[in-house]
JSON list of C-alpha atoms and ligand atoms in Angstrom, two decimals:
[
{"chain": "A", "resi": 22, "resn": "MET", "atom": "CA", "xyz": [-7.75, -15.52, -38.91]},
{"chain": "A", "resi": 23, "resn": "LEU", "atom": "CA", "xyz": [-4.93, -17.45, -37.27]},
{"chain": "A", "resi": 24, "resn": "ARG", "atom": "CA", "xyz": [-2.41, -19.31, -39.37]},
{"chain": "A", "resi": 25, "resn": "ASN", "atom": "CA", "xyz": [0.83, -21.19, -38.91]},
{"chain": "A", "resi": 26, "resn": "CYS", "atom": "CA", "xyz": [3.77, -19.88, -40.84]},
{"chain": "A", "resi": 27, "resn": "ALA", "atom": "CA", "xyz": [4.84, -22.38, -43.53]},
{"chain": "A", "resi": 28, "resn": "ASP", "atom": "CA", "xyz": [8.48, -21.69, -42.67]},
{"chain": "A", "resi": 29, "resn": "CYS", "atom": "CA", "xyz": [8.86, -21.36, -38.90]},
{"chain": "A", "resi": 30, "resn": "ASN", "atom": "CA", "xyz": [5.40, -22.54, -37.85]},
{"chain": "A", "resi": 31, "resn": "GLN", "atom": "CA", "xyz": [4.90, -19.42, -35.77]},
{"chain": "A", "resi": 32, "resn": "VAL", "atom": "CA", "xyz": [1.21, -18.59, -35.37]},
{"chain": "A", "resi": 33, "resn": "TYR", "atom": "CA", "xyz": [0.23, -15.28, -36.87]},
{"chain": "A", "resi": 34, "resn": "VAL", "atom": "CA", "xyz": [-2.87, -13.41, -37.90]},
{"chain": "A", "resi": 35, "resn": "HIS", "atom": "CA", "xyz": [-3.19, -13.07, -41.62]},
{"chain": "A", "resi": 36, "resn": "ALA", "atom": "CA", "xyz": [-5.62, -14.17, -44.29]},
{"chain": "A", "resi": 37, "resn": "VAL", "atom": "CA", "xyz": [-3.53, -14.10, -47.45]},
{"chain": "A", "resi": 38, "resn": "ASN", "atom": "CA", "xyz": [0.12, -14.82, -46.79]},
{"chain": "A", "resi": 39, "resn": "LYS", "atom": "CA", "xyz": [1.50, -18.31, -46.27]},
{"chain": "A", "resi": 40, "resn": "LEU", "atom": "CA", "xyz": [4.36, -16.95, -44.21]},
{"chain": "A", "resi": 41, "resn": "CYS", "atom": "CA", "xyz": [4.44, -14.84, -41.04]},
{"chain": "A", "resi": 42, "resn": "PRO", "atom": "CA", "xyz": [5.71, -11.25, -41.41]},
{"chain": "A", "resi": 43, "resn": "ASP", "atom": "CA", "xyz": [9.16, -12.23, -40.10]},
{"chain": "A", "resi": 44, "resn": "CYS", "atom": "CA", "xyz": [9.67, -14.94, -42.69]},
{"chain": "A", "resi": 45, "resn": "THR", "atom": "CA", "xyz": [8.15, -12.86, -45.47]},
{"chain": "A", "resi": 46, "resn": "LYS", "atom": "CA", "xyz": [10.72, -10.19, -44.74]},
{"chain": "A", "resi": 47, "resn": "LYS", "atom": "CA", "xyz": [13.54, -12.73, -44.52]},
{"chain": "A", "resi": 48, "resn": "ARG", "atom": "CA", "xyz": [12.42, -14.33, -47.76]},
{"chain": "A", "resi": 49, "resn": "ASN", "atom": "CA", "xyz": [12.34, -11.00, -49.56]},
{"chain": "A", "resi": 50, "resn": "GLU", "atom": "CA", "xyz": [15.83, -10.21, -48.30]},
{"chain": "A", "resi": 51, "resn": "GLN", "atom": "CA", "xyz": [17.06, -13.59, -49.52]},
{"chain": "A", "resi": 52, "resn": "PHE", "atom": "CA", "xyz": [15.42, -13.03, -52.87]},
{"chain": "A", "resi": 53, "resn": "THR", "atom": "CA", "xyz": [17.09, -9.64, -53.24]},
{"chain": "A", "resi": 54, "resn": "LYS", "atom": "CA", "xyz": [20.46, -11.17, -52.33]},
{"chain": "A", "resi": 55, "resn": "VAL", "atom": "CA", "xyz": [20.12, -13.92, -54.94]},
{"chain": "A", "resi": 56, "resn": "LYS", "atom": "CA", "xyz": [18.83, -11.52, -57.57]},
{"chain": "A", "resi": 57, "resn": "GLU", "atom": "CA", "xyz": [21.66, -9.05, -56.93]},
{"chain": "A", "resi": 58, "resn": "TYR", "atom": "CA", "xyz": [24.30, -11.76, -56.94]},
{"chain": "A", "resi": 59, "resn": "LEU", "atom": "CA", "xyz": [23.06, -13.07, -60.28]},
{"chain": "A", "resi": 60, "resn": "ARG", "atom": "CA", "xyz": [22.91, -9.58, -61.71]},
{"chain": "A", "resi": 61, "resn": "GLN", "atom": "CA", "xyz": [26.57, -9.12, -60.86]},
{"chain": "A", "resi": 62, "resn": "HIS", "atom": "CA", "xyz": [27.54, -12.69, -61.73]},
{"chain": "A", "resi": 63, "resn": "PRO", "atom": "CA", "xyz": [25.29, -13.72, -64.61]},
{"chain": "A", "resi": 64, "resn": "MET", "atom": "CA", "xyz": [27.51, -16.73, -65.33]},
{"chain": "A", "resi": 65, "resn": "ALA", "atom": "CA", "xyz": [27.25, -18.12, -61.79]},
{"chain": "A", "resi": 66, "resn": "LYS", "atom": "CA", "xyz": [26.27, -21.72, -61.16]},
{"chain": "A", "resi": 67, "resn": "ILE", "atom": "CA", "xyz": [23.59, -22.56, -58.65]},
{"chain": "A", "resi": 68, "resn": "HIS", "atom": "CA", "xyz": [26.05, -23.86, -56.05]},
{"chain": "A", "resi": 69, "resn": "GLU", "atom": "CA", "xyz": [28.05, -20.65, -56.28]},
{"chain": "A", "resi": 70, "resn": "VAL", "atom": "CA", "xyz": [24.88, -18.68, -55.69]},
{"chain": "A", "resi": 71, "resn": "VAL", "atom": "CA", "xyz": [24.12, -20.81, -52.64]},
{"chain": "A", "resi": 72, "resn": "SER", "atom": "CA", "xyz": [27.60, -20.53, -51.12]},
{"chain": "A", "resi": 73, "resn": "GLU", "atom": "CA", "xyz": [28.05, -16.84, -51.96]},
{"chain": "A", "resi": 74, "resn": "THR", "atom": "CA", "xyz": [24.66, -15.62, -50.78]},
{"chain": "A", "resi": 75, "resn": "GLY", "atom": "CA", "xyz": [24.20, -18.06, -47.90]},
{"chain": "A", "resi": 76, "resn": "VAL", "atom": "CA", "xyz": [20.67, -18.75, -49.10]},
{"chain": "A", "resi": 77, "resn": "GLU", "atom": "CA", "xyz": [19.65, -22.44, -48.96]},
{"chain": "A", "resi": 78, "resn": "LEU", "atom": "CA", "xyz": [19.65, -24.40, -52.22]},
{"chain": "A", "resi": 79, "resn": "GLU", "atom": "CA", "xyz": [16.01, -25.27, -51.72]},
{"chain": "A", "resi": 80, "resn": "ARG", "atom": "CA", "xyz": [15.10, -21.62, -51.37]},
{"chain": "A", "resi": 81, "resn": "VAL", "atom": "CA", "xyz": [17.06, -20.61, -54.47]},
{"chain": "A", "resi": 82, "resn": "ARG", "atom": "CA", "xyz": [15.21, -23.36, -56.35]},
{"chain": "A", "resi": 83, "resn": "GLU", "atom": "CA", "xyz": [11.92, -21.96, -55.09]},
{"chain": "A", "resi": 84, "resn": "PHE", "atom": "CA", "xyz": [12.80, -18.53, -56.41]},
{"chain": "A", "resi": 85, "resn": "ILE", "atom": "CA", "xyz": [13.65, -20.07, -59.77]},
{"chain": "A", "resi": 86, "resn": "ASP", "atom": "CA", "xyz": [10.44, -22.11, -59.86]},
{"chain": "A", "resi": 87, "resn": "GLU", "atom": "CA", "xyz": [8.40, -19.06, -58.99]},
{"chain": "A", "resi": 88, "resn": "GLY", "atom": "CA", "xyz": [9.78, -17.46, -62.13]},
{"chain": "A", "resi": 89, "resn": "ARG", "atom": "CA", "xyz": [10.65, -14.27, -60.29]},
{"chain": "A", "resi": 90, "resn": "LEU", "atom": "CA", "xyz": [14.34, -14.30, -61.17]},
{"chain": "A", "resi": 91, "resn": "ARG", "atom": "CA", "xyz": [15.19, -12.59, -64.46]},
{"chain": "A", "resi": 92, "resn": "ILE", "atom": "CA", "xyz": [18.60, -14.22, -64.50]},
{"chain": "A", "resi": 93, "resn": "VAL", "atom": "CA", "xyz": [18.94, -17.82, -63.36]},
{"chain": "A", "resi": 94, "resn": "PRO", "atom": "CA", "xyz": [22.14, -19.77, -62.63]},
{"chain": "A", "resi": 95, "resn": "ILE", "atom": "CA", "xyz": [23.69, -21.03, -65.88]},
{"chain": "A", "resi": 96, "resn": "ASP", "atom": "CA", "xyz": [23.40, -24.69, -64.92]},
{"chain": "A", "resi": 97, "resn": "VAL", "atom": "CA", "xyz": [19.68, -24.42, -64.34]},
{"chain": "A", "resi": 98, "resn": "THR", "atom": "CA", "xyz": [17.50, -25.28, -67.30]},
{"chain": "A", "resi": 99, "resn": "LEU", "atom": "CA", "xyz": [14.05, -23.77, -67.48]},
{"chain": "A", "resi": 100, "resn": "HIS", "atom": "CA", "xyz": [11.27, -25.17, -69.59]},
{"chain": "A", "resi": 101, "resn": "CYS", "atom": "CA", "xyz": [8.13, -23.49, -70.84]},
{"chain": "A", "resi": 102, "resn": "GLN", "atom": "CA", "xyz": [5.29, -24.76, -68.68]},
{"chain": "A", "resi": 103, "resn": "ILE", "atom": "CA", "xyz": [3.00, -25.00, -71.69]},
{"chain": "A", "resi": 104, "resn": "CYS", "atom": "CA", "xyz": [5.02, -26.35, -74.62]},
{"chain": "A", "resi": 105, "resn": "GLY", "atom": "CA", "xyz": [8.15, -27.53, -72.78]},
{"chain": "A", "resi": 106, "resn": "VAL", "atom": "CA", "xyz": [10.68, -25.66, -74.91]},
{"chain": "A", "resi": 107, "resn": "VAL", "atom": "CA", "xyz": [13.88, -24.51, -73.12]},
{"chain": "A", "resi": 108, "resn": "ILE", "atom": "CA", "xyz": [13.63, -20.85, -72.08]},
{"chain": "A", "resi": 109, "resn": "PRO", "atom": "CA", "xyz": [16.18, -18.41, -70.62]},
{"chain": "A", "resi": 110, "resn": "SER", "atom": "CA", "xyz": [13.97, -17.11, -67.80]},
{"chain": "A", "resi": 111, "resn": "GLY", "atom": "CA", "xyz": [10.45, -17.03, -66.42]},
{"chain": "A", "resi": 112, "resn": "ARG", "atom": "CA", "xyz": [7.87, -19.81, -66.72]},
{"chain": "A", "resi": 113, "resn": "ILE", "atom": "CA", "xyz": [6.55, -19.54, -70.25]},
{"chain": "A", "resi": 114, "resn": "CYS", "atom": "CA", "xyz": [8.32, -19.14, -73.62]},
{"chain": "A", "resi": 115, "resn": "SER", "atom": "CA", "xyz": [7.78, -15.93, -75.55]},
{"chain": "A", "resi": 116, "resn": "GLN", "atom": "CA", "xyz": [5.65, -17.76, -78.10]},
{"chain": "A", "resi": 117, "resn": "CYS", "atom": "CA", "xyz": [3.21, -19.09, -75.50]},
{"chain": "A", "resi": 118, "resn": "GLU", "atom": "CA", "xyz": [3.31, -15.79, -73.66]},
{"chain": "A", "resi": 119, "resn": "LEU", "atom": "CA", "xyz": [2.25, -14.11, -76.86]},
{"chain": "A", "resi": 120, "resn": "GLU", "atom": "CA", "xyz": [-0.59, -16.55, -77.18]},
{"chain": "A", "resi": 121, "resn": "LEU", "atom": "CA", "xyz": [-1.64, -16.05, -73.59]},
{"chain": "A", "resi": 122, "resn": "THR", "atom": "CA", "xyz": [-1.65, -12.30, -73.84]},
{"chain": "A", "resi": 123, "resn": "GLY", "atom": "CA", "xyz": [-2.45, -12.30, -77.55]},
{"chain": "A", "resi": 124, "resn": "THR", "atom": "CA", "xyz": [-5.03, -10.57, -79.67]},
{"chain": "A", "resi": 125, "resn": "GLU", "atom": "CA", "xyz": [-8.70, -11.44, -79.89]},
{"chain": "A", "resi": 126, "resn": "GLU", "atom": "CA", "xyz": [-8.15, -13.65, -82.93]},
{"chain": "A", "resi": 127, "resn": "ALA", "atom": "CA", "xyz": [-5.86, -15.72, -80.78]},
{"chain": "A", "resi": 128, "resn": "GLU", "atom": "CA", "xyz": [-8.43, -15.95, -78.03]},
{"chain": "A", "resi": 129, "resn": "GLN", "atom": "CA", "xyz": [-9.48, -19.51, -78.71]},
{"chain": "A", "resi": 130, "resn": "HIS", "atom": "CA", "xyz": [-5.92, -20.69, -78.73]},
{"chain": "A", "resi": 131, "resn": "ASP", "atom": "CA", "xyz": [-5.42, -18.54, -75.69]},
{"chain": "A", "resi": 132, "resn": "GLN", "atom": "CA", "xyz": [-8.14, -20.38, -73.78]},
{"chain": "A", "resi": 133, "resn": "LYS", "atom": "CA", "xyz": [-6.58, -23.68, -74.74]},
{"chain": "A", "resi": 134, "resn": "ALA", "atom": "CA", "xyz": [-3.16, -22.60, -73.54]},
{"chain": "A", "resi": 135, "resn": "LYS", "atom": "CA", "xyz": [-4.62, -21.37, -70.27]},
{"chain": "A", "resi": 136, "resn": "MET", "atom": "CA", "xyz": [-6.34, -24.71, -69.76]},
{"chain": "A", "resi": 137, "resn": "HIS", "atom": "CA", "xyz": [-3.05, -26.48, -70.29]},
{"chain": "A", "resi": 138, "resn": "LEU", "atom": "CA", "xyz": [-1.41, -24.20, -67.80]},
{"chain": "A", "resi": 139, "resn": "LEU", "atom": "CA", "xyz": [-4.14, -24.79, -65.23]},
{"chain": "A", "resi": 140, "resn": "GLU", "atom": "CA", "xyz": [-3.88, -28.53, -65.70]},
{"chain": "A", "resi": 141, "resn": "PHE", "atom": "CA", "xyz": [-0.14, -28.34, -65.30]},
{"chain": "A", "resi": 142, "resn": "TRP", "atom": "CA", "xyz": [-0.35, -26.32, -62.10]},
{"chain": "A", "resi": 143, "resn": "GLU", "atom": "CA", "xyz": [-2.97, -28.66, -60.69]},
{"chain": "A", "resi": 144, "resn": "LYS", "atom": "CA", "xyz": [-0.70, -31.59, -61.36]},
{"chain": "A", "resi": 145, "resn": "GLN", "atom": "CA", "xyz": [2.20, -29.80, -59.76]},
{"chain": "A", "resi": 146, "resn": "ASN", "atom": "CA", "xyz": [0.13, -29.05, -56.67]},
{"chain": "A", "resi": 147, "resn": "ARG", "atom": "CA", "xyz": [-1.01, -32.64, -56.38]},
{"chain": "A", "resi": 148, "resn": "LYS", "atom": "CA", "xyz": [2.60, -33.80, -56.39]},
{"chain": "A", "resi": 149, "resn": "LYS", "atom": "CA", "xyz": [3.40, -31.71, -53.31]},
{"chain": "B", "resi": 11, "resn": "ZN", "atom": "ZN1", "xyz": [7.64, -17.56, -39.96]},
{"chain": "B", "resi": 12, "resn": "ZN", "atom": "ZN1", "xyz": [5.95, -22.39, -74.75]}
]
């Protein structure tokens, strides 16, 4: 299957990835840079991260939105994607996470929370 890379538009053969192997590698390197910088400078602001790592602001934001960064720049506020409470990292607060991964008694609530999450992601996708 032929695809165009979402980053550089280069045509490549792959069924799963949105990016060509070159950009996937570059992206991973950028991610590691940002992650390492934040590990060493946990009090850094997002613009410091951008200027110190040389990774574009948009890309750093992507990493944050993807919820892959354990430590995020201090001037970035994250909200739980289910209940909207402010959280230190990731996409979901510990309470909702508990409900999502919770016990069988919590299953009904669990389903509800998952539905909310799905709805949210659908909305997000439509915005793009
Ligand atoms: Zn590419
Ligand atoms: Zn929550």
